[in-house]
Short mmCIF file of N, CA and C in Angstrom, two decimals:
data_model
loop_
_atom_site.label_atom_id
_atom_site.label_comp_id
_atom_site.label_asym_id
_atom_site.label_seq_id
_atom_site.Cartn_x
_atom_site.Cartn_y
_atom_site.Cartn_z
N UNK Z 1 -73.03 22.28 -63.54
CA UNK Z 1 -73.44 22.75 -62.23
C UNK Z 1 -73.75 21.59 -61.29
N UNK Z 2 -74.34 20.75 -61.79
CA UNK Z 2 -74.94 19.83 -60.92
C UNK Z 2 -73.84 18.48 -60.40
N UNK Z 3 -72.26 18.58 -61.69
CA UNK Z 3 -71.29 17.87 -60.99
C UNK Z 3 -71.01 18.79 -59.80
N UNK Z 4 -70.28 19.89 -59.78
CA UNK Z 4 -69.97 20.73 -58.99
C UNK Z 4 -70.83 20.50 -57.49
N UNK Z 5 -72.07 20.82 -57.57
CA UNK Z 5 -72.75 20.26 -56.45
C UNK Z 5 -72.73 18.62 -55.62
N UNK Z 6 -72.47 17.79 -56.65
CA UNK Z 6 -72.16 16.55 -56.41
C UNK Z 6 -70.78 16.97 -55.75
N UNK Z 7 -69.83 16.88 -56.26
CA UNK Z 7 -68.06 17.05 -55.52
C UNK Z 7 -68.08 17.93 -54.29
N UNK Z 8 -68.77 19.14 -54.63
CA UNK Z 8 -68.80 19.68 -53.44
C UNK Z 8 -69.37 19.03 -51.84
N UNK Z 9 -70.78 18.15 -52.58
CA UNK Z 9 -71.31 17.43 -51.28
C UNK Z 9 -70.36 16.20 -50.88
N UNK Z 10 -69.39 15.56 -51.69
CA UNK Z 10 -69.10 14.59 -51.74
C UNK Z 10 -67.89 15.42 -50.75
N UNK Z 11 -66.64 16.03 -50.84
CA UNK Z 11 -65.96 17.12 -50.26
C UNK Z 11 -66.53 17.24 -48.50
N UNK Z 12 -67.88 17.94 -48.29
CA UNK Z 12 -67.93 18.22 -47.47
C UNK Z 12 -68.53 16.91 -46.73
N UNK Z 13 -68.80 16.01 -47.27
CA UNK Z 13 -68.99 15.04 -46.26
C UNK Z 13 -68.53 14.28 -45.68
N UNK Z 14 -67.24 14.10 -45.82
CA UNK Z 14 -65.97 13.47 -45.47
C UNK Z 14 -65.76 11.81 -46.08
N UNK Z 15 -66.76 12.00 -47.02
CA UNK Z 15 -66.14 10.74 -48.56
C UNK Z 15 -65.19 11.42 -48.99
N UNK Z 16 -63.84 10.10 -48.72
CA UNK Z 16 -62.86 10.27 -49.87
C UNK Z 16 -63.30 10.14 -51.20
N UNK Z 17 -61.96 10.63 -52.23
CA UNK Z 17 -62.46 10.11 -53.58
C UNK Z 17 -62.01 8.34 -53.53
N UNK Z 18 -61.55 7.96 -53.34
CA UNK Z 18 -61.01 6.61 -53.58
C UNK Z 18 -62.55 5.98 -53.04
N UNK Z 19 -63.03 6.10 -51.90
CA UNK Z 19 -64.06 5.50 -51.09
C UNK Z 19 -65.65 5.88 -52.59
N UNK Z 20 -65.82 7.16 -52.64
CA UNK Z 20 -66.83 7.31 -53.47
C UNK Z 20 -66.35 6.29 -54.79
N UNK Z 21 -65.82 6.26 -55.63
CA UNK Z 21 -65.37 5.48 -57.02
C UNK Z 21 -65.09 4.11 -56.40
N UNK Z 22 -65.32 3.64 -55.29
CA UNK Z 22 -65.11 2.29 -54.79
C UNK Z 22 -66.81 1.90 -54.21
N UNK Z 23 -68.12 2.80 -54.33
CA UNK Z 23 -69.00 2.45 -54.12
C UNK Z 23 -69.88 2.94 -55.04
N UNK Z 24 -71.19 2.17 -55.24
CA UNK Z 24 -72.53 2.18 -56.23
C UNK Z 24 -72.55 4.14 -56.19
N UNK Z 25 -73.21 4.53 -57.21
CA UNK Z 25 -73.69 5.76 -57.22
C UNK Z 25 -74.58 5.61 -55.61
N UNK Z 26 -75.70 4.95 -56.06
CA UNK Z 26 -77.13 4.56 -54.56
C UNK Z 26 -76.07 4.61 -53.24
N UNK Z 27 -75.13 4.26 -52.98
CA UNK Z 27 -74.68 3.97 -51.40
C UNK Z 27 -74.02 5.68 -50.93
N UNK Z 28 -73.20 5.99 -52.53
CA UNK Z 28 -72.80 7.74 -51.70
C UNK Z 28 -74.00 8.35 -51.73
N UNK Z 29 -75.24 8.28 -52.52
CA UNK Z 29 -76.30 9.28 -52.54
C UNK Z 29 -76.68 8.84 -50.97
N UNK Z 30 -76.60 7.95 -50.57
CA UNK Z 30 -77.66 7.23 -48.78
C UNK Z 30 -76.40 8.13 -48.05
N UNK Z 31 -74.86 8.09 -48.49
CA UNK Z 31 -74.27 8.71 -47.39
C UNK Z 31 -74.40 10.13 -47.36
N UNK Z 32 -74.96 10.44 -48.63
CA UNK Z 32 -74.75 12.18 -48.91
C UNK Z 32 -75.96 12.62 -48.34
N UNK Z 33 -76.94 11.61 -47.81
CA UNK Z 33 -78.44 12.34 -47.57
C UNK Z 33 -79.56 12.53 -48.59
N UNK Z 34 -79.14 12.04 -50.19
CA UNK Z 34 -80.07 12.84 -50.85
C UNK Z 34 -80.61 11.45 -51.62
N UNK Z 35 -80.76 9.78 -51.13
CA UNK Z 35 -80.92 8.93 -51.61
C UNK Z 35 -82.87 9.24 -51.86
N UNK Z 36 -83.45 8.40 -53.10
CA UNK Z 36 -84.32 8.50 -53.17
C UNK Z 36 -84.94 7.57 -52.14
N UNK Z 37 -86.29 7.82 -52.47
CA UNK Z 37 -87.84 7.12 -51.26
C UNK Z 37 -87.12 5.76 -51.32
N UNK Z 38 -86.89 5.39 -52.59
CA UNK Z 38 -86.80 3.89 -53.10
C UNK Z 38 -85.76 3.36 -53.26
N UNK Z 39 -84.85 3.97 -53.20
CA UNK Z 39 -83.63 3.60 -52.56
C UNK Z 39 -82.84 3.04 -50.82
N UNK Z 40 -83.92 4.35 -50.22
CA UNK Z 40 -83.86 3.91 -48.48
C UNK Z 40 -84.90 2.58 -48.58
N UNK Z 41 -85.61 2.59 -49.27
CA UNK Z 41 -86.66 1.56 -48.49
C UNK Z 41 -85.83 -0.04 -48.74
N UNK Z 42 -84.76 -0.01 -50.11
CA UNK Z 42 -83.94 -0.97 -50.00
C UNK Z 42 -83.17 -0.87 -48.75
N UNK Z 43 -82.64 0.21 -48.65
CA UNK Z 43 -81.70 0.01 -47.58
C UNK Z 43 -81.90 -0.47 -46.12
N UNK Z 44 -83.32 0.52 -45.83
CA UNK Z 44 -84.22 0.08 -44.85
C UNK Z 44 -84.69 -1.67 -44.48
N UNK Z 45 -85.14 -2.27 -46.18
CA UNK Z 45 -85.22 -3.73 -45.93
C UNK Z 45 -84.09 -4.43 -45.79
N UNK Z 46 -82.92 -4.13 -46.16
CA UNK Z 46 -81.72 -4.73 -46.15
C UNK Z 46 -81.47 -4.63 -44.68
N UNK Z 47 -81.57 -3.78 -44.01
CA UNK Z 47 -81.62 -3.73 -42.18
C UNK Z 47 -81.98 -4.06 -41.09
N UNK Z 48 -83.30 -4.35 -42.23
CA UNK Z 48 -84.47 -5.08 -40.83
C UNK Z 48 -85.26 -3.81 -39.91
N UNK Z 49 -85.04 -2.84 -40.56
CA UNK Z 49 -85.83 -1.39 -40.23
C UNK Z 49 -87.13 -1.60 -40.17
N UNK Z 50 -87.67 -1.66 -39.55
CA UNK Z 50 -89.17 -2.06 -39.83
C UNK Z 50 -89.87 -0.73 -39.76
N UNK Z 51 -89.88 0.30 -38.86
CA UNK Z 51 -90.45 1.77 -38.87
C UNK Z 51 -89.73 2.05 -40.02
N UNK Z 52 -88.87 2.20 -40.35
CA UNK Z 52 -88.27 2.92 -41.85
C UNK Z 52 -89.17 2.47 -42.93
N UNK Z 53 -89.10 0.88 -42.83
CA UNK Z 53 -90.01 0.23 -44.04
C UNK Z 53 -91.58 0.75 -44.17
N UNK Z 54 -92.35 1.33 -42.73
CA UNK Z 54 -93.45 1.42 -43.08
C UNK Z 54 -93.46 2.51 -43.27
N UNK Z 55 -93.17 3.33 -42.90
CA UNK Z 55 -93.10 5.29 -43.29
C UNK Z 55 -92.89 5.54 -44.26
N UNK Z 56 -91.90 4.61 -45.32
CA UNK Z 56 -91.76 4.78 -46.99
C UNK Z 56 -92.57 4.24 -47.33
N UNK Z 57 -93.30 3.44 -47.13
CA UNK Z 57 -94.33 2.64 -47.92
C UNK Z 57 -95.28 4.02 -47.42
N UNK Z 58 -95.19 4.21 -46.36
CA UNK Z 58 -96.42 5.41 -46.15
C UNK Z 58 -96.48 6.33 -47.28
N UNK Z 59 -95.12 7.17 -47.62
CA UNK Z 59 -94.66 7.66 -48.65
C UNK Z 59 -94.81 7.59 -50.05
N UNK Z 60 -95.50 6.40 -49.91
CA UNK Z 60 -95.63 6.14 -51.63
C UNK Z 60 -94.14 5.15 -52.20
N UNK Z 61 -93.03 4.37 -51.49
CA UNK Z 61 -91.92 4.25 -52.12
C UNK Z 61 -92.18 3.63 -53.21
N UNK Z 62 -91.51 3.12 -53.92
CA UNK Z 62 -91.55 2.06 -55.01
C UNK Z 62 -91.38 0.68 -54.48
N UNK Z 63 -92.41 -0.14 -54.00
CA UNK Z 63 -92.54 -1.33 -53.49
C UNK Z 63 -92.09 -2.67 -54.14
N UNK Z 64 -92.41 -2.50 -55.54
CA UNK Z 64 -91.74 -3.22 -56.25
C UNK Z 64 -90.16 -2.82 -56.70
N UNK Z 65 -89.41 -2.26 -56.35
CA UNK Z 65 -88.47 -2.17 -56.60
C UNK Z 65 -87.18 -2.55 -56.43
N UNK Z 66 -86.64 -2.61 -57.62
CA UNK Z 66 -85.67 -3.79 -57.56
C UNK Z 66 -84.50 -3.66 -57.82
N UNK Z 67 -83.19 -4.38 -57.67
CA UNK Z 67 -81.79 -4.25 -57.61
C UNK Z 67 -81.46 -4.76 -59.22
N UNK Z 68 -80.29 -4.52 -59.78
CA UNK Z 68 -79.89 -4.82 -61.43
C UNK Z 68 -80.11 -5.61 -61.64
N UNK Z 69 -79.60 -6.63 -60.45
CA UNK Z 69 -80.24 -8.42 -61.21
C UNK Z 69 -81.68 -8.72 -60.80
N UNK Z 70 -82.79 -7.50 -60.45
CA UNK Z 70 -83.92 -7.63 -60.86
C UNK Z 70 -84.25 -8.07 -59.43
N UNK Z 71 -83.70 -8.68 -58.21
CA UNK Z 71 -84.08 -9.10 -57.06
C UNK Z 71 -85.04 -7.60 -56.58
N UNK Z 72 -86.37 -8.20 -55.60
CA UNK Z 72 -86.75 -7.17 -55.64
C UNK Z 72 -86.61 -7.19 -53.89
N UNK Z 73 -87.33 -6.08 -53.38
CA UNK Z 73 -87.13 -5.50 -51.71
C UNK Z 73 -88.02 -6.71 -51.21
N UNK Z 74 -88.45 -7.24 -51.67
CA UNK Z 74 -89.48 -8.58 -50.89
C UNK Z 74 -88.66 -9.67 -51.03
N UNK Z 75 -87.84 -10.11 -52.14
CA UNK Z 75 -86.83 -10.90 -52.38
C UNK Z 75 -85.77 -10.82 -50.76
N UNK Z 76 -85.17 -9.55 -51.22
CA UNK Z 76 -84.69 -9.34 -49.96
C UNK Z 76 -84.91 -9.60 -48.50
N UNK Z 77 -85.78 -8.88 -48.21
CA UNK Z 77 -86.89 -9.38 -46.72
C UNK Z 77 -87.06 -10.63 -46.58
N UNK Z 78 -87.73 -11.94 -47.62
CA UNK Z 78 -87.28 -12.82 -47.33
C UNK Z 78 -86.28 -13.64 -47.27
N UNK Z 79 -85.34 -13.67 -47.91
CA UNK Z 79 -83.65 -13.70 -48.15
C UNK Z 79 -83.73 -13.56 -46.29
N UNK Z 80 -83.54 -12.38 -45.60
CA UNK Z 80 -83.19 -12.34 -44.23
C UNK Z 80 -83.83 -12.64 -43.44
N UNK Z 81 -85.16 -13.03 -43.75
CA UNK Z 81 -86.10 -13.61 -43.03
C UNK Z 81 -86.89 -12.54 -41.95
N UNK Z 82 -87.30 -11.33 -42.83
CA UNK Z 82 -87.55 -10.48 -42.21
C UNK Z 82 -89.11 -10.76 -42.57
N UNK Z 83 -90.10 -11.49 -41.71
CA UNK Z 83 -91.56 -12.09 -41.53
C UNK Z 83 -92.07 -10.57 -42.15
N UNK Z 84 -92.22 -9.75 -40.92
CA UNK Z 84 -93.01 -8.58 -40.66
C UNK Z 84 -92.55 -8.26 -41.55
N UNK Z 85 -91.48 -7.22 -41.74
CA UNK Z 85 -91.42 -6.58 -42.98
C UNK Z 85 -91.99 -7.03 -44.51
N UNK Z 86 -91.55 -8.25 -44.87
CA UNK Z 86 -92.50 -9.22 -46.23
C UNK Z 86 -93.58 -9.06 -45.93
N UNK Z 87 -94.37 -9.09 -44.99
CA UNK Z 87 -95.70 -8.95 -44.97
C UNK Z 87 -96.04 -7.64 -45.36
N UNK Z 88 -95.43 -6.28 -44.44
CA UNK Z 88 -95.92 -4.65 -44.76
C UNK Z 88 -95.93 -4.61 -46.94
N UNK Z 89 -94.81 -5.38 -47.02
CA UNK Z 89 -94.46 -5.26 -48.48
C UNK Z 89 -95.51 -5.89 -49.33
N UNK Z 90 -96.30 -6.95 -48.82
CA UNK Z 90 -97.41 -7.46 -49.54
C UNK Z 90 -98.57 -7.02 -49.34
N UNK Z 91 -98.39 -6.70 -48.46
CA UNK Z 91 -100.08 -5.70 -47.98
C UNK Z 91 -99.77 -4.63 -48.88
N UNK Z 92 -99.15 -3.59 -49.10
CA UNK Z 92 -98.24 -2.80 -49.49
C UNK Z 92 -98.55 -3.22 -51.25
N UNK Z 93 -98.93 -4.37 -51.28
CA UNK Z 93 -99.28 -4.71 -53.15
C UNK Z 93 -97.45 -5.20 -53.72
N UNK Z 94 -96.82 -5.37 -52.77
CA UNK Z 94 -95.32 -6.24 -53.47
C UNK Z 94 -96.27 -7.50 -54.87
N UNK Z 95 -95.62 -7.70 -55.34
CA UNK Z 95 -95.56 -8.51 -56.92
C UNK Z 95 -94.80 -9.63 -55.96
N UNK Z 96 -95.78 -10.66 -55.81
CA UNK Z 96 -95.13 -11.86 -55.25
C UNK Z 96 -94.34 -12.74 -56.17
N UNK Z 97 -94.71 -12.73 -57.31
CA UNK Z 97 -94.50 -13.55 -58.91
C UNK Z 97 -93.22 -12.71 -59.21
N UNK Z 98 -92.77 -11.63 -58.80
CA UNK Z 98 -91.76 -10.75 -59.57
C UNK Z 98 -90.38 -12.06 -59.57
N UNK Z 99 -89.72 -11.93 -60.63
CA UNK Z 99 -88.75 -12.92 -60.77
C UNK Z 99 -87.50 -11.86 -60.97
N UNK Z 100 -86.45 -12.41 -60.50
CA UNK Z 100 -84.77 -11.96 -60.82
C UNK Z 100 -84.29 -12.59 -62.18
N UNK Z 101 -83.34 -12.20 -62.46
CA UNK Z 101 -82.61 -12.65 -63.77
C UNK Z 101 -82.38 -14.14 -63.90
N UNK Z 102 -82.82 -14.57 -62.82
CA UNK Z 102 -82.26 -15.71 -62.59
C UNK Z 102 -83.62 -16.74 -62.84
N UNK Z 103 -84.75 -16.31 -62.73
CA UNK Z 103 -86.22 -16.66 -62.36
C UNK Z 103 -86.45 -16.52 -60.98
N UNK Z 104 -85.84 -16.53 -60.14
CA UNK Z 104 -86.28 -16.85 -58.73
C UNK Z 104 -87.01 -15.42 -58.03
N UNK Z 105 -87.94 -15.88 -57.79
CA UNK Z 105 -88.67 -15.55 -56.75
C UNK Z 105 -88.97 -15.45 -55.27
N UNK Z 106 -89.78 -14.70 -54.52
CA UNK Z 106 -89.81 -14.42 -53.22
C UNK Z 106 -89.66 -15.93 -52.39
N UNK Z 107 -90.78 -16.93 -53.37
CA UNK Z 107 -91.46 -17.84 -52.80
C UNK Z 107 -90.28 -19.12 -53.20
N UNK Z 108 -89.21 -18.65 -54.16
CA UNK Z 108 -88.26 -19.76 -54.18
C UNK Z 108 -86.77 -19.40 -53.12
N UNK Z 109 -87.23 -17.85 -52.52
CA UNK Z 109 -85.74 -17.27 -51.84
C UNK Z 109 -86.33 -18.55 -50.64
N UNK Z 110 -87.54 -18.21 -50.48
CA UNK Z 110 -87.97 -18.55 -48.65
C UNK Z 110 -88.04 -20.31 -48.81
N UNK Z 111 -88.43 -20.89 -49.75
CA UNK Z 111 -88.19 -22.29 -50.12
C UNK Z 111 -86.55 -22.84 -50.05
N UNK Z 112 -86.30 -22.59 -50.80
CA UNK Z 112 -84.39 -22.63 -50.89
C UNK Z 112 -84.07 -22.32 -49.03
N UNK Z 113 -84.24 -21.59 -48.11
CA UNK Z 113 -84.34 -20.90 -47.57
C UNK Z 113 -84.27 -21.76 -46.01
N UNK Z 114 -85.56 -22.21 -46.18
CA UNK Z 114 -86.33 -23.04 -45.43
C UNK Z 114 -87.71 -22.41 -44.15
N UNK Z 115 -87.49 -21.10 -44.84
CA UNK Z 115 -88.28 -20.08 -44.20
C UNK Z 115 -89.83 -20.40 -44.18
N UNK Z 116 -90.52 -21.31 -43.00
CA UNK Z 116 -91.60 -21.90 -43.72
C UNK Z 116 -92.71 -20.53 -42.99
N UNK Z 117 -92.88 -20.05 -42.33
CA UNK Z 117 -93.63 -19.02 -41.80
C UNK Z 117 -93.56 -18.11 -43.51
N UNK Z 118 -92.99 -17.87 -43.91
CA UNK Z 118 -92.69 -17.10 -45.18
C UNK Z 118 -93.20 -17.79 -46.12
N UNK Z 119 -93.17 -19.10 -46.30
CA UNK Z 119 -93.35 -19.83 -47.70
C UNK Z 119 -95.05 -20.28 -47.77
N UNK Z 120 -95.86 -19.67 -46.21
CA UNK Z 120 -97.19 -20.11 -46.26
C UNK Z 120 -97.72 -18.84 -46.11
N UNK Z 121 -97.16 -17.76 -46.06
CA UNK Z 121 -97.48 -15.87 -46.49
C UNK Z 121 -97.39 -16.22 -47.47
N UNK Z 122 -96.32 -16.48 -48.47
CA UNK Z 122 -95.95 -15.92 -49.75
C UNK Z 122 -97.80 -16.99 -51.06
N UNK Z 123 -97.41 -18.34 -50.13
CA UNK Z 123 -98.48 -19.09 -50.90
C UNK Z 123 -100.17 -18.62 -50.76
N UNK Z 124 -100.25 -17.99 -49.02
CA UNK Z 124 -101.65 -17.22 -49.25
C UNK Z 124 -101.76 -15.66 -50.19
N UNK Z 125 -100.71 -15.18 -50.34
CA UNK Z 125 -100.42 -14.60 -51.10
C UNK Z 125 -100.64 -14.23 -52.37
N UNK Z 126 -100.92 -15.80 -52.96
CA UNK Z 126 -101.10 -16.42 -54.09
C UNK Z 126 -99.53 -16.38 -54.90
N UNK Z 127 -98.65 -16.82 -54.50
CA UNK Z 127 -97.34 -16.65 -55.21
C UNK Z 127 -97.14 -18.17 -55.86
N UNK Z 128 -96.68 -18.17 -56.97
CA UNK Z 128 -96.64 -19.41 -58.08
C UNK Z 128 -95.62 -20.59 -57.11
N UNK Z 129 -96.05 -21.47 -56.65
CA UNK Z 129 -95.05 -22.45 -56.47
C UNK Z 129 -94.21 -23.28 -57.24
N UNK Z 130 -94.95 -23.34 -58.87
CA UNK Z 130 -94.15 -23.65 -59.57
C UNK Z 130 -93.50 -23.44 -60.50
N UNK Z 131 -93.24 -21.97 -60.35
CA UNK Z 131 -92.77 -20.95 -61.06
C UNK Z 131 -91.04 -21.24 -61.06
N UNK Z 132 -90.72 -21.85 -62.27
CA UNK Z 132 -89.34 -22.45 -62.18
C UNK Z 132 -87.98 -21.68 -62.60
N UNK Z 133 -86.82 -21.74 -62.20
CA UNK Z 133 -85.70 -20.96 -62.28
C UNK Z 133 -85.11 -20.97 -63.73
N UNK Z 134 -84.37 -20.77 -64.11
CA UNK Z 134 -83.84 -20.69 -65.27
C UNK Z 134 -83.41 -22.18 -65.68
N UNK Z 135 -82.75 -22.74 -65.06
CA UNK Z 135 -82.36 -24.08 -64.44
C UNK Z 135 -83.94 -24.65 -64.81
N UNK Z 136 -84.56 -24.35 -64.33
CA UNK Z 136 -85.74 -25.65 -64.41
C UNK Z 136 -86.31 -25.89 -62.99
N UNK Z 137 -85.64 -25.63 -62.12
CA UNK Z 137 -85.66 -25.91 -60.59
C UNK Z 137 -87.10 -25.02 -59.96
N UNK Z 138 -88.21 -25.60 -59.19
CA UNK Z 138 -89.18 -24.66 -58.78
C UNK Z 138 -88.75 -24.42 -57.48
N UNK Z 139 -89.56 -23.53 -56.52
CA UNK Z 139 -89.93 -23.39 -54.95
C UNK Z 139 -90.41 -24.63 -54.91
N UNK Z 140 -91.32 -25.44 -55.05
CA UNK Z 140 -91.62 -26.85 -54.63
C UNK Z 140 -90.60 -27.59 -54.72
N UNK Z 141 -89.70 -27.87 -55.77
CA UNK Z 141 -88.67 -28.61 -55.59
C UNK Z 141 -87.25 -28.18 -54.48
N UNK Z 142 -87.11 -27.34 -54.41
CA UNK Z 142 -86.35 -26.17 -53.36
C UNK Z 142 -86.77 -26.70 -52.05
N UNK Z 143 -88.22 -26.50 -51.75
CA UNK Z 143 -88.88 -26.85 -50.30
C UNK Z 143 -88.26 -28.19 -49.96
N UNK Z 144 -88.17 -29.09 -51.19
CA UNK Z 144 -88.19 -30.56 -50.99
C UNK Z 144 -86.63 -30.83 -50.12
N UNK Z 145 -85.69 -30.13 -51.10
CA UNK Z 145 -84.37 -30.23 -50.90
C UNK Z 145 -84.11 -30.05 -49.63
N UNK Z 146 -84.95 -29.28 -49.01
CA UNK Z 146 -85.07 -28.50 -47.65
C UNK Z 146 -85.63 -28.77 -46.65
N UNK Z 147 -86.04 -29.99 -46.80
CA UNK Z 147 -87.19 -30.56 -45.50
C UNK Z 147 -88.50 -30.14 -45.93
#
């Protein structure tokens, strides 16, 4: 029953099949309407949405939540250098320490980055500066590379 409902929404929404089997499950659920809290609030940070970002956090989203290779929505935000938004996400209780598969962290995206408005949030924050990559490589050494 519940494929049937899937094809059918997928049908009436004017996703091809080639287009749906060419994207994540998460991107047809955002086109079909029925994406979870914590799913938009990625999508939302990936945008630079900033009312989107705070109304899900209003919501309860999953703040820590994170993509397969473990990058999380604060990763992201700073990745684009989205100030405000990283901030709603840490007020919000974001896991500044949360690491990707890789080790890297918020405080090594915005280091690598050169995002220094970000890299002195993330450090009042209390986020590990020398919290090192898989590699060996920290955010302090990152900053260095970086001016």
């Amino acid at each position: 029953m519940r494929l049937r409902v899937a094809v059918l929404s997928i049908l009436l929404s004017g996703i091809t099949a080639s287009e749906a089997a060419s994207q994540t499950a998460e991107h047809v659920r955002m086109r079909l309407g029925v994406a979870t809290a914590t799913e938009r609030l990625l999508d939302a940070v990936m945008k630079g949405d900033q009312g989107a970002v705070r109304e899900l956090l209003r919501r309860r989203a999953d703040v820590n939540t994170a993509q397969p290779d473990g990058s999380t929505v604060l990763m992201l935000a700073v990745e684009r250098n989205h100030t405000e938004i990283a901030d709603l996400l840490m007020r919000a209780q974001a896991n500044v320490n949360a690491a990707n598969e890789y080790g890297a962290t918020a405080l090594f995206v915005a280091s690598a980055n050169g995002h220094v408005a970000l890299i002195r949030r993330l450090l009042e924050g209390k986020a590990n500066p020398n919290a090192p990559l898989l590699s060996g490589e920290t955010p302090v050494m990152a900053a260095g590379d970086n001016g």
